[in-house]
Short mmCIF file of C-alpha atoms and ligand atoms in Angstrom, two decimals:
data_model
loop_
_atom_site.label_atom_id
_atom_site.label_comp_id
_atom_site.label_asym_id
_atom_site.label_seq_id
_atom_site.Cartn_x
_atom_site.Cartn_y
_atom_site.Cartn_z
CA UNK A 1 0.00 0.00 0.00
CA UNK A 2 1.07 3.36 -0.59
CA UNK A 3 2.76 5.30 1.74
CA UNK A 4 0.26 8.80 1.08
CA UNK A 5 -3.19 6.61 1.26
CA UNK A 6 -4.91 8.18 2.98
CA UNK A 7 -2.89 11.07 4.08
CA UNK A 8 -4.06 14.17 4.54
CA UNK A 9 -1.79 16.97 2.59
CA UNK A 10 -2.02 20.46 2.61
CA UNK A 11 -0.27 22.09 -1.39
CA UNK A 12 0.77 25.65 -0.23
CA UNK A 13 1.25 27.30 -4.26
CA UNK A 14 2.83 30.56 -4.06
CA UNK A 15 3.24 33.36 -7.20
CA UNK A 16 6.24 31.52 -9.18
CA UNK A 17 5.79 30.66 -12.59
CA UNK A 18 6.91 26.72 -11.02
CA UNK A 19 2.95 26.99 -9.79
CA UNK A 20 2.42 24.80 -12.89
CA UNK A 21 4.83 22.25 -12.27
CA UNK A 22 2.73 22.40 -8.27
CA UNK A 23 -0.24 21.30 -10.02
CA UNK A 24 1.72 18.21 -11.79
CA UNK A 25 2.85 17.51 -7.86
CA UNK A 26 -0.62 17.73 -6.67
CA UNK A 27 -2.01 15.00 -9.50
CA UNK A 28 0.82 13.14 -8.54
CA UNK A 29 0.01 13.12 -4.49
CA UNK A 30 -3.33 12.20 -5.05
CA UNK A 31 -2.95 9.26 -7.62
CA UNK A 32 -0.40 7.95 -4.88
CA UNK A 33 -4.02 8.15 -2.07
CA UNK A 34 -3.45 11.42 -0.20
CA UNK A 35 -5.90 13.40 0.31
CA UNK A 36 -4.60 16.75 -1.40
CA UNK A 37 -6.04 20.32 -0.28
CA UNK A 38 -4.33 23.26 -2.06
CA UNK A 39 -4.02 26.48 0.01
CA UNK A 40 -3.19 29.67 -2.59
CA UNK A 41 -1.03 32.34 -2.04
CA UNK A 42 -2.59 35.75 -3.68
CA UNK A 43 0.13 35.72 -5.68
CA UNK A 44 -0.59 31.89 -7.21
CA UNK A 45 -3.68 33.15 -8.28
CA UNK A 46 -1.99 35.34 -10.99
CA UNK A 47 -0.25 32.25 -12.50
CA UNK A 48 -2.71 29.38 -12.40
CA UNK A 49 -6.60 29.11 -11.70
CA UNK A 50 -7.41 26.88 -8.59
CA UNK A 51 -9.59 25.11 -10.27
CA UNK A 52 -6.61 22.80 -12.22
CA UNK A 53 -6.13 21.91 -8.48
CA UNK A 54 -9.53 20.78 -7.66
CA UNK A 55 -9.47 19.16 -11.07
CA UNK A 56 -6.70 17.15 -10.41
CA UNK A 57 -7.01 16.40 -6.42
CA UNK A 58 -10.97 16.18 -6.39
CA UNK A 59 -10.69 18.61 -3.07
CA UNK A 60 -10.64 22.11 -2.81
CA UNK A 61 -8.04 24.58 -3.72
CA UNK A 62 -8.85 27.11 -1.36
CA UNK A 63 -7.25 31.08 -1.98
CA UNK A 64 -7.06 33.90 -0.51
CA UNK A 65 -10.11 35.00 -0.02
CA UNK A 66 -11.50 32.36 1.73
CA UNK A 67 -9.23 33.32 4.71
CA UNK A 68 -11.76 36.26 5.08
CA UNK A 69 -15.07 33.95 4.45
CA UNK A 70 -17.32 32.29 6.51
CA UNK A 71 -15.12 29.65 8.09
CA UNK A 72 -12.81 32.58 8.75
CA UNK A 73 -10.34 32.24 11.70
CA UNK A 74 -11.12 28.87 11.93
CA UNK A 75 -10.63 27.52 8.36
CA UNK A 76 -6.17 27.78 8.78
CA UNK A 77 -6.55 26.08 12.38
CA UNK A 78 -8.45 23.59 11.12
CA UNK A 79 -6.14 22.43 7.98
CA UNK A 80 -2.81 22.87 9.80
CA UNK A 81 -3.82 20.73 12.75
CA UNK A 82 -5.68 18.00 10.72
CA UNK A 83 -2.23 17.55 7.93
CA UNK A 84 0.05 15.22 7.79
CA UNK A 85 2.35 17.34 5.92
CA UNK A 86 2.43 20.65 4.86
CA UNK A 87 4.70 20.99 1.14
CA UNK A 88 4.96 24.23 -0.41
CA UNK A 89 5.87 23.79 -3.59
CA UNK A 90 6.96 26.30 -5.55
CA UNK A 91 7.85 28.56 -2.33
CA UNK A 92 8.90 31.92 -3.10
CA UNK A 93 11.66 33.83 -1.28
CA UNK A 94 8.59 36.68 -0.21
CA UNK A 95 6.94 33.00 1.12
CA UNK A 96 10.07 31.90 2.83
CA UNK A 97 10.95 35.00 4.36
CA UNK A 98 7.49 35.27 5.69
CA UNK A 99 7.80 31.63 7.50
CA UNK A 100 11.09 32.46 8.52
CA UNK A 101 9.96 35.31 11.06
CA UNK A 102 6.60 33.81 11.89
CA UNK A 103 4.49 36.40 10.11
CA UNK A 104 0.69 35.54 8.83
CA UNK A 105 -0.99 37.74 7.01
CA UNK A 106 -2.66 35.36 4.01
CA UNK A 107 -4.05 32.16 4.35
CA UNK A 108 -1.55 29.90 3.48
CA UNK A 109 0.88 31.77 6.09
CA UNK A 110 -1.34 31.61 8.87
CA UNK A 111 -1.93 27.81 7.99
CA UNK A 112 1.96 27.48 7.83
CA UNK A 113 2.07 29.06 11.32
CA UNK A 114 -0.71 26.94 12.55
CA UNK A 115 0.29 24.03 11.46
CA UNK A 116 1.34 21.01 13.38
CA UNK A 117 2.89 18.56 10.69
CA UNK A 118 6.24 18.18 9.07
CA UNK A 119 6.83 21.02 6.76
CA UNK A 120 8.58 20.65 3.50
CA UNK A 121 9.51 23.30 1.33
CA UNK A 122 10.35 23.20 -2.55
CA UNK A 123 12.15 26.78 -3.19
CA UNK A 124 11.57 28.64 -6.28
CA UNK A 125 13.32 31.73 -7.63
CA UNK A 126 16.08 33.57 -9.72
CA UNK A 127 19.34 32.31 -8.51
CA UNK A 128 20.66 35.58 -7.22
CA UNK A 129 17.70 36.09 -5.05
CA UNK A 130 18.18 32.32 -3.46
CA UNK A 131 21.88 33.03 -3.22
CA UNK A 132 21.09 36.34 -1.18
CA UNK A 133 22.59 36.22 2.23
CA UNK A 134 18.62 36.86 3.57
CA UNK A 135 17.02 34.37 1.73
CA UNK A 136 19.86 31.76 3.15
CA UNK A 137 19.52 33.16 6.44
CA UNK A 138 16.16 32.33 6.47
CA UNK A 139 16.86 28.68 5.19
CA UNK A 140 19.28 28.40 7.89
CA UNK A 141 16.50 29.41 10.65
CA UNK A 142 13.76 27.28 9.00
CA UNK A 143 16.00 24.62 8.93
CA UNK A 144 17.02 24.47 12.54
CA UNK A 145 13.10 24.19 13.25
CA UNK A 146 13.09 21.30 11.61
CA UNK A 147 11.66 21.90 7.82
CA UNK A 148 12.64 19.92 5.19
CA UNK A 149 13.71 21.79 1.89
CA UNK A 150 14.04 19.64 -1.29
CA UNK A 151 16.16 21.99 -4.05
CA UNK A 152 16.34 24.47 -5.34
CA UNK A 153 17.85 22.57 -8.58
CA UNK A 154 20.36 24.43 -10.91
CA UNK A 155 19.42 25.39 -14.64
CA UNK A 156 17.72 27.56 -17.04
CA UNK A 157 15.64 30.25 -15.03
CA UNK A 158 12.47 32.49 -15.91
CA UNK A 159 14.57 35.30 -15.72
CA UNK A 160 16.64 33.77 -18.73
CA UNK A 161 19.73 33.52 -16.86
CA UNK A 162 21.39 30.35 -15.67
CA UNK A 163 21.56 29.36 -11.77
CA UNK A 164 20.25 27.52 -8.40
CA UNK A 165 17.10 28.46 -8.69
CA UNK A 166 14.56 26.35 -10.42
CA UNK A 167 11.98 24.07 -8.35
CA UNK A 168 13.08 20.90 -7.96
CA UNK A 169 11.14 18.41 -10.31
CA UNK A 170 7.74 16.93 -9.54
CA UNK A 171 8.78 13.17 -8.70
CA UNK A 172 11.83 14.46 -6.46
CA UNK A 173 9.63 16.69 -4.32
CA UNK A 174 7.15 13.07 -4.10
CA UNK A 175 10.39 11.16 -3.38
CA UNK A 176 11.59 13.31 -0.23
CA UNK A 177 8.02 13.75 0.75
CA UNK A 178 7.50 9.75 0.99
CA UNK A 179 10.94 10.17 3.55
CA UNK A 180 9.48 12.71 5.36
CA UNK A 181 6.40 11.22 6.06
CA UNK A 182 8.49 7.70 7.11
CA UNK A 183 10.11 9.59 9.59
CA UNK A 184 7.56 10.95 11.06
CA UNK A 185 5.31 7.64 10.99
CA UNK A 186 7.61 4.77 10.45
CA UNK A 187 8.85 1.48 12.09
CA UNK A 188 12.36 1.65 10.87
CA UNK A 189 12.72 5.74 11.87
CA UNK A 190 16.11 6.20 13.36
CA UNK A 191 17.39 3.18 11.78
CA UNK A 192 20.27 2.46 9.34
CA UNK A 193 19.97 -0.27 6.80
CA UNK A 194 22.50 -0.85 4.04
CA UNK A 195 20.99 -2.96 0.93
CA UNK A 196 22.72 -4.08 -1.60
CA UNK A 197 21.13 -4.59 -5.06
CA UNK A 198 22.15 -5.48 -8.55
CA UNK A 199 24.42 -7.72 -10.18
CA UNK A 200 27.95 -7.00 -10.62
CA UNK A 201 30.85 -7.10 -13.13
CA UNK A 202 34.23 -8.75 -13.54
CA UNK A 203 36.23 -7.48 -16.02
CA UNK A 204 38.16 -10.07 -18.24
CA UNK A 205 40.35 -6.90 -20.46
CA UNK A 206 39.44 -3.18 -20.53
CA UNK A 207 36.42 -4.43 -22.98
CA UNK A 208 34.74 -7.27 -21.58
CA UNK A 209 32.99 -8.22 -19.09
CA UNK A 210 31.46 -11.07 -16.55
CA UNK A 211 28.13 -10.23 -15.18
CA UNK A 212 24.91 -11.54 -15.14
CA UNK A 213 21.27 -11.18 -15.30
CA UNK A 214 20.25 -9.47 -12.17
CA UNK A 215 18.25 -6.86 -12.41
CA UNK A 216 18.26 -4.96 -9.15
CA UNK A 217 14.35 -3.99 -8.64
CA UNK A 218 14.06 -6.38 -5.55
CA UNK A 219 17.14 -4.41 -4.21
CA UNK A 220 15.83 -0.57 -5.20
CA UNK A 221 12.21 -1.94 -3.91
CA UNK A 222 13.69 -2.80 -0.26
CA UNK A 223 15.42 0.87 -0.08
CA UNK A 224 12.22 2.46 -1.14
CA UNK A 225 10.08 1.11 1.14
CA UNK A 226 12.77 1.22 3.90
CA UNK A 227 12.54 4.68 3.13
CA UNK A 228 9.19 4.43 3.49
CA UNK A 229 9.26 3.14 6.78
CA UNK A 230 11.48 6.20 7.76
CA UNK A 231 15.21 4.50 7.30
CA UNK A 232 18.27 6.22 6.30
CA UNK A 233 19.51 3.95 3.28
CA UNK A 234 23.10 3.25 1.99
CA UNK A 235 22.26 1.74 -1.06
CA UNK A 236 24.85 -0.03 -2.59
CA UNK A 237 24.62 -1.25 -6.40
CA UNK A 238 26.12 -2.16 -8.85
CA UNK A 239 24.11 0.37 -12.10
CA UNK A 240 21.09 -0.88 -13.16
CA UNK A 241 18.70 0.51 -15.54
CA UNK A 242 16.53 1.93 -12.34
CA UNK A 243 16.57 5.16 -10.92
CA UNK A 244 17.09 4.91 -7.36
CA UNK A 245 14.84 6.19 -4.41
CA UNK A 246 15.09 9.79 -3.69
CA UNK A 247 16.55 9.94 -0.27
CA UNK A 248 18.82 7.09 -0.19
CA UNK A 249 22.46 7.68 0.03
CA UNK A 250 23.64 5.57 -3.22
CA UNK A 251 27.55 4.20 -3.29
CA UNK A 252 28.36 2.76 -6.93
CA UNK A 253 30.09 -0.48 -7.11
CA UNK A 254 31.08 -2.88 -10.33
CA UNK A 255 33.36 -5.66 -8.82
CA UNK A 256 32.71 -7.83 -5.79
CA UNK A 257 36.23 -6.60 -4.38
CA UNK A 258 33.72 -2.85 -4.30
CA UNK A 259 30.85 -4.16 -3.11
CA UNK A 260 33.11 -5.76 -0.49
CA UNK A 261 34.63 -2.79 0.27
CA UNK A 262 31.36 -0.24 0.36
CA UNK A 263 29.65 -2.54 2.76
CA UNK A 264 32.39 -3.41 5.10
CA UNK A 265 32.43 0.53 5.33
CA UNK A 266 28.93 1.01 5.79
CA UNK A 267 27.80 -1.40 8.14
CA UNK A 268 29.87 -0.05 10.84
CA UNK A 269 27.22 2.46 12.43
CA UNK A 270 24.27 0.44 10.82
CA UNK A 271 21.15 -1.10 12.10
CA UNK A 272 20.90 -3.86 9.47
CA UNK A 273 22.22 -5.20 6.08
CA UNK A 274 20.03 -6.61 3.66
CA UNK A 275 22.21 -8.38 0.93
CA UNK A 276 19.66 -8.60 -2.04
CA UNK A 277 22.74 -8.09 -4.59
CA UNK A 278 23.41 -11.19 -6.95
CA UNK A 279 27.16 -10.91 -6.48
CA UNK A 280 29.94 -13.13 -8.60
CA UNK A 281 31.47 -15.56 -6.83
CA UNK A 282 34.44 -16.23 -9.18
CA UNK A 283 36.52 -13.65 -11.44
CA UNK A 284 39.10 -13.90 -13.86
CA UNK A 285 42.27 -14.13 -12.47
CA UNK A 286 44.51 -12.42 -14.46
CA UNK A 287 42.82 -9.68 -16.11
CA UNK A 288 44.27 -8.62 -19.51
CA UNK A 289 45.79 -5.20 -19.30
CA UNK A 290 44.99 -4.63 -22.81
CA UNK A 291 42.00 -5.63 -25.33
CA UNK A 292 42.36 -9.38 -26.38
CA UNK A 293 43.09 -9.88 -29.92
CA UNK A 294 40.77 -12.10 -31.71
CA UNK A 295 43.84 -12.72 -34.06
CA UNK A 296 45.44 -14.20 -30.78
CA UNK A 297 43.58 -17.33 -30.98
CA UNK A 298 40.85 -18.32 -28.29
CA UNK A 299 41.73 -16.86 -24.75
CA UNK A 300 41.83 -19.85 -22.03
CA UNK A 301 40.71 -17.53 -18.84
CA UNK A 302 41.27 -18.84 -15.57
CA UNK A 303 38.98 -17.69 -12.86
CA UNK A 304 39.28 -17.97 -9.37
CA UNK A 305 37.32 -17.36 -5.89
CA UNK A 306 35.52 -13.50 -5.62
CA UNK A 307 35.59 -12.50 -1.66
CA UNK A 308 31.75 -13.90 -0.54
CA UNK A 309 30.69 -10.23 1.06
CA UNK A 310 28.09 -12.41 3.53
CA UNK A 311 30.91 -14.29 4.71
CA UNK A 312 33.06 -11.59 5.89
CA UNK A 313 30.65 -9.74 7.45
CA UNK A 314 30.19 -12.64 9.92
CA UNK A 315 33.65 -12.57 10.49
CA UNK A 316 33.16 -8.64 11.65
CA UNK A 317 30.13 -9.14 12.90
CA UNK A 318 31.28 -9.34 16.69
CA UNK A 319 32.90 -6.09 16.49
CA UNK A 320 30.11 -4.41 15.02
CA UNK A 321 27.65 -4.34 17.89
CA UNK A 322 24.94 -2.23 16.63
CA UNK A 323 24.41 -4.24 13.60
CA UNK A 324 21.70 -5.98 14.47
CA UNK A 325 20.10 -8.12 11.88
CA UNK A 326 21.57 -9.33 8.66
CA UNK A 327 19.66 -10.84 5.63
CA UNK A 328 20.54 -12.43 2.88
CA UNK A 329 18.69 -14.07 -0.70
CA UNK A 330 19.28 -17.11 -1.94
CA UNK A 331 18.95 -17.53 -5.44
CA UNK A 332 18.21 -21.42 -6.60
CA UNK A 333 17.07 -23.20 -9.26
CA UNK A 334 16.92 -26.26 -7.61
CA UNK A 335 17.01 -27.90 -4.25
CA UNK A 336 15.53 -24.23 -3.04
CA UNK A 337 14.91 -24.80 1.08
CA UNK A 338 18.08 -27.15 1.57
CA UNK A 339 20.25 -24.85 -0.59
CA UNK A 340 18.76 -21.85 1.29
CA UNK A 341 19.18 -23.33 5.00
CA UNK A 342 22.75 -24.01 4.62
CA UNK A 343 23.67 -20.90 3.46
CA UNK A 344 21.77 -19.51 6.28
CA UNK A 345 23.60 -21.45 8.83
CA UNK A 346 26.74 -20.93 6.77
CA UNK A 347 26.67 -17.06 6.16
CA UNK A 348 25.18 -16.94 10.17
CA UNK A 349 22.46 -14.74 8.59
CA UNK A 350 19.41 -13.63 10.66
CA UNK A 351 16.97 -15.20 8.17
CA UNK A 352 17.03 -15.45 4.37
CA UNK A 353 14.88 -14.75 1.70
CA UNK A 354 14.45 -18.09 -0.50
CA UNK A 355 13.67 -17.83 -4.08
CA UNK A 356 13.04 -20.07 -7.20
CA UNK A 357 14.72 -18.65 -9.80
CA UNK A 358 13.27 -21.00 -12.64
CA UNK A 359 10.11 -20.24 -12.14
CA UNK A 360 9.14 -17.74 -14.94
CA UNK A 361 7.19 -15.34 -12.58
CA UNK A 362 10.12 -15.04 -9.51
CA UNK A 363 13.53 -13.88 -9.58
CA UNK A 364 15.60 -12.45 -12.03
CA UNK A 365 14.22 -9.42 -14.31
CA UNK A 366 10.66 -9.63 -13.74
CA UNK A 367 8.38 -7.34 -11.57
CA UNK A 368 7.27 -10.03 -8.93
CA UNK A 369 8.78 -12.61 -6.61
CA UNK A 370 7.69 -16.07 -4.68
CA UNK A 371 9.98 -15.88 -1.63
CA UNK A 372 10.11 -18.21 1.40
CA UNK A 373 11.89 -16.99 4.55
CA UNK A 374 13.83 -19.09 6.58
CA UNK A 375 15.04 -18.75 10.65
CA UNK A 376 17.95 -20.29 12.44
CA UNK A 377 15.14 -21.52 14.33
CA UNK A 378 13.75 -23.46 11.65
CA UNK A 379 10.85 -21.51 11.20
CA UNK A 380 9.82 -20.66 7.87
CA UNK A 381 7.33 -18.41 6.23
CA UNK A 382 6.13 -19.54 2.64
CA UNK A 383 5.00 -15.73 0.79
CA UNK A 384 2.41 -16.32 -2.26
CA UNK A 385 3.43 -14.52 -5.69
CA UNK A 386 3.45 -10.92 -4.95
CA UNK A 387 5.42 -7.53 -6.78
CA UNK A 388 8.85 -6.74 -5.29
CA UNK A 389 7.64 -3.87 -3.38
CA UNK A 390 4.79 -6.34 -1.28
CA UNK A 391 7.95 -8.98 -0.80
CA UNK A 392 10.10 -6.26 0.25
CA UNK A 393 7.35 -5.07 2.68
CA UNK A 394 7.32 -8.26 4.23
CA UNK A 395 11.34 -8.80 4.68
CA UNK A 396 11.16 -5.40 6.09
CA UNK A 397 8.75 -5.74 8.71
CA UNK A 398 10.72 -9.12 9.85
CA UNK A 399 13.70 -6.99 10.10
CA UNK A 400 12.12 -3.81 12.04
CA UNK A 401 10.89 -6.50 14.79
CA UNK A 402 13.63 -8.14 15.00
CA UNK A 403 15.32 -4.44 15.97
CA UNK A 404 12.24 -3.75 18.17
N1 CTP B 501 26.76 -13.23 -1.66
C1 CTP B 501 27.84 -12.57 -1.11
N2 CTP B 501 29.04 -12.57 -1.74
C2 CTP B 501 29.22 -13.30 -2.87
C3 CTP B 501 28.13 -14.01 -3.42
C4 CTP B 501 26.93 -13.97 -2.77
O1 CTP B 501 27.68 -11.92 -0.09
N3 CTP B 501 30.41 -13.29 -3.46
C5 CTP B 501 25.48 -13.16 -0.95
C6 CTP B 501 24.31 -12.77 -1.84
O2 CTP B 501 24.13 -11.37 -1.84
C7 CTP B 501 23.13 -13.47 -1.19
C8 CTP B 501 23.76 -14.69 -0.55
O3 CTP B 501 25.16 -14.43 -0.47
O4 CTP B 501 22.53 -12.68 -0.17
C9 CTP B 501 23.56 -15.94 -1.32
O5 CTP B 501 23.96 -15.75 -2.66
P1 CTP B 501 23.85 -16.92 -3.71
O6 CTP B 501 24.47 -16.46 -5.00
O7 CTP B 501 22.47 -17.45 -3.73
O8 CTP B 501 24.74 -18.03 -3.01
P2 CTP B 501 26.26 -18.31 -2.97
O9 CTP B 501 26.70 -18.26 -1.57
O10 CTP B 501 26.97 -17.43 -3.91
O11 CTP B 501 26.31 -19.82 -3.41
P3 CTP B 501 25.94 -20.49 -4.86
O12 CTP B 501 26.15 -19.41 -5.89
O13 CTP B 501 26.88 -21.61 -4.99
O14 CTP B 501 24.52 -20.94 -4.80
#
């Protein structure tokens, strides 16, 4: 289930030329299930009609002059107190400035003042005027009280100039939003998971290449919805063809000697490691410092052991005392639960995620998954077919109560 069902989200739109980019934002929020109410600055109203608002959210887009109508004093008290987040989006620096000293004097400033929730701001404005030593001044002071700012981004301005200054885009504002709200609401808040995704890559010469045929959504799905459930996430990954969640902290790897190297790092002031990476266990020994020639004749390449990542963290593990739960996947295509138990016992993992990866519908480059988890305990949990982000759901909830 989405993360915004059901959430209750005041849009503040302010008088930036970004306002229509607000109203992409807003049909965005509300085809993820929030509730979206949009709260007009006087100067919005100049840019785009409040009725694209109400189009898109099905609520009201309420403006200016509703702050003087019969709901009156009440109406700001009222949406502040009942959000669960308050995003303006585009703010301008008038806006900011405004927040920044606590002044009210239009609706959506008096509901910014009233309300309750986590704030997040998405800055819009000529570069100059975000680089003024005011406007950062005031960024620094609504900062310290705890709003969130996503952007500004640089790049081409309205004022035809070049700079930091342009709202950040649509599905980046939704991205840090889903954090926001995790943090406020979520089981893993305060936690720090490292998850590993992706295949990885071996080179044989400066050319080529051994890899193979993960594709990395079960690993992006288990940062987003750790993010979801309020994590900071080290996401570690070899490139896939995904864009990764907004809000997790992504370290680049190719070899398993990398991926060795950017999780031994990682997992020293971490919660938990989820190892959903399909990692190489052999490379090529001696890899060719130059191109081999086809006129060479066929190359004999010699492989040898890769480091197994799993297996070194258990070696660290008893220095590492905050690491709490590790988890690892076990890839089969045959013999899945015996396969999968001894490299739980083996790897002295906290459970492991079993799947069949001959099955057409699980495993390797498709959207869903048919995982069984298995305990030291012997327990096991047999999952139906469900997407990535369901079966990442579930491995996540095992691993916030085993840190509860
Ligand atoms: N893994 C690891 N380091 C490796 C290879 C695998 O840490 N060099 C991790 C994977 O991320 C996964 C678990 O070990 O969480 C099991 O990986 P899998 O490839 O299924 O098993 P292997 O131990 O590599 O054994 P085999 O390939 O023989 O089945």
């Amino acid at each position: 289930m989405s993360i915004f069902a059901g959430k209750r989200i005041i849009l503040g739109i302010t008088g930036s030329i970004a306002a229509y980019k607000g109203a992409d934002l807003a049909s965005k929020l509300a085809q993820a299930g929030a509730q979206v109410e949009t709260v007009f600055s006087p100067g919005a109203e100049k840019f785009i009609a409040p009725l694209t608002f109400q189009s898109v959210t099905g609520r009201k887009a309420f403006t200016d002059a509703e702050l003087w109508g019969g709901e009156a004093h009440v109406l700001h008290v009222g949406l502040g107190h009942a959000a669960d987040m308050l995003i303006i989006a585009p703010c301008t620096a008038n806006t900011l400035a405004k927040m920044a000293h606590g002044q009210a004097d239009n609706l959506l400033t008096v509901t910014a003042l009233a309300a309750e929730c986590p704030i997040l701001i998405a800055p819009a404005m000529d570069g100059g005027m975000f680089a003024h030593p005011a406007t950062q001044e005031n960024v620094r002071i609504l900062t310290g009280r705890g709003v969130t700012f996503v952007g500004p981004a640089p790049g081409h301005l309205a004022s035809g100039l070049v700079g930091v200054g342009r709202m950040s885009e649509p599905l980046e504002i939704l991205g840090v939003a889903r954090a926001v709200l995790g943090r406020k609401l979520g089981r893993l808040r305060g936690r720090r998971l490292v998850i590993t995704a992706g295949g990885s890559q071996e080179p044989i010469d400066p050319v080529r290449v051994i890899t193979n045929r993960s594709s990395g959504r079960q690993g992006y799905a288990l940062a987003q919805v750790a993010l979801d459930m309020g994590a900071h996430v080290t996401l570690i990954s070899h490139p896939t063809a995904l864009t990764p969640p907004v809000g997790a902290e992504v370290v680049r790897v190719d070899t398993v000697q990398q991926m060795l190297e950017a999780v031994s790092g990682a997992i020293k002031d971490a919660d938990g490691l989820v190892m959903a990476a399909a990692v190489a266990d052999f490379r090529v020994k001696t890899v060719a410092g130059d191109k081999i020639k086809k006129r060479d004749g066929i190359p004999q390449i010699e492989l040898e052991a890769a480091p197994d990542v799993l297996a070194a963290v258990a070696n660290q593990r008893s220095g590492l005392p905050r690491l709490k739960v590790v988890v690892g996947f076990a890839a089969e295509s045959r013999d899945l639960l015996e396969n999968a138990k001894s490299k739980l016992i083996s790897k002295k993992l906290d459970f492991i995620a079993a799947n069949d990866i001959s099955a057409g519908d699980a495993g390797f480059a498709v959207e869903t998954n048919r995982i069984t988890l298995l305990y030291p305990d012997g327990r096991s949990e047999s999952l139906p077919l469900m997407d990535k982000g369901a079966a990442a759901q579930h491995i996540l909830n095992r691993v916030a109560e085993i840190l509860e």
